[in-house]
Amino acid sequence: MELLRNLRLKQAREMLTTTEKTIGEIAYEVGFSSPAYFTRCYREAFDETPTELRERIAFKK
């Protein structure tokens, strides 16, 4: 189960950096049942929220 979640999170990270889809859309697309649960898992895996990643990327542009 953890392996599958990690694969989904990696796919989501790629989508967060390459698409303009919302975090909710990405969460559902990669198979999470809710954006809140997705954000919690994402923070545990990458030590930042999806929003923080997007803000950091926007700052670099």
Short mmCIF file of C-alpha atoms in Angstrom, two decimals:
data_model
loop_
_atom_site.label_atom_id
_atom_site.label_comp_id
_atom_site.label_asym_id
_atom_site.label_seq_id
_atom_site.Cartn_x
_atom_site.Cartn_y
_atom_site.Cartn_z
CA MET A 1 0.00 0.00 0.00
CA GLU A 2 2.81 2.42 0.87
CA LEU A 3 4.58 1.71 -2.43
CA LEU A 4 1.45 2.58 -4.38
CA ARG A 5 0.96 5.79 -2.39
CA ASN A 6 4.59 6.80 -3.02
CA LEU A 7 4.19 6.21 -6.75
CA ARG A 8 1.03 8.32 -6.76
CA LEU A 9 2.80 11.09 -4.87
CA LYS A 10 5.71 11.10 -7.31
CA GLN A 11 3.29 11.29 -10.22
CA ALA A 12 1.45 14.13 -8.50
CA ARG A 13 4.71 16.02 -7.90
CA GLU A 14 5.49 15.79 -11.60
CA MET A 15 2.01 17.04 -12.47
CA LEU A 16 2.28 19.92 -9.98
CA THR A 17 5.41 21.15 -11.74
CA THR A 18 4.29 20.62 -15.34
CA THR A 19 0.56 21.37 -15.47
CA GLU A 20 -1.79 24.16 -14.47
CA LYS A 21 -4.33 21.75 -12.95
CA THR A 22 -5.52 22.51 -9.45
CA ILE A 23 -4.19 20.57 -6.50
CA GLY A 24 -7.63 19.00 -6.04
CA GLU A 25 -7.76 17.87 -9.66
CA ILE A 26 -4.32 16.32 -9.38
CA ALA A 27 -5.18 14.62 -6.08
CA TYR A 28 -8.22 12.92 -7.60
CA GLU A 29 -6.44 12.14 -10.87
CA VAL A 30 -3.64 10.21 -9.15
CA GLY A 31 -6.11 8.28 -7.00
CA PHE A 32 -6.50 10.05 -3.65
CA SER A 33 -9.97 10.18 -2.18
CA SER A 34 -9.68 13.75 -0.91
CA PRO A 35 -7.41 16.74 -1.46
CA ALA A 36 -6.90 17.10 2.31
CA TYR A 37 -5.61 13.54 2.65
CA PHE A 38 -3.44 14.06 -0.43
CA THR A 39 -1.91 17.21 1.08
CA ARG A 40 -1.21 15.43 4.37
CA CYS A 41 0.52 12.51 2.60
CA TYR A 42 2.40 14.89 0.31
CA ARG A 43 3.75 16.89 3.26
CA GLU A 44 4.92 13.68 4.98
CA ALA A 45 6.70 12.53 1.83
CA PHE A 46 8.28 15.79 0.64
CA ASP A 47 8.39 18.05 3.74
CA GLU A 48 6.32 20.71 1.99
CA THR A 49 2.74 21.09 0.86
CA PRO A 50 1.72 21.11 -2.80
CA THR A 51 0.92 24.81 -2.42
CA GLU A 52 4.40 25.52 -1.09
CA LEU A 53 5.91 23.70 -4.07
CA ARG A 54 3.84 25.75 -6.49
CA GLU A 55 4.77 28.98 -4.73
CA ARG A 56 8.45 28.09 -4.81
CA ILE A 57 8.27 27.29 -8.53
CA ALA A 58 6.39 30.53 -9.27
CA PHE A 59 9.01 32.50 -7.35
CA LYS A 60 11.81 31.06 -9.53
CA LYS A 61 10.10 32.10 -12.77
#
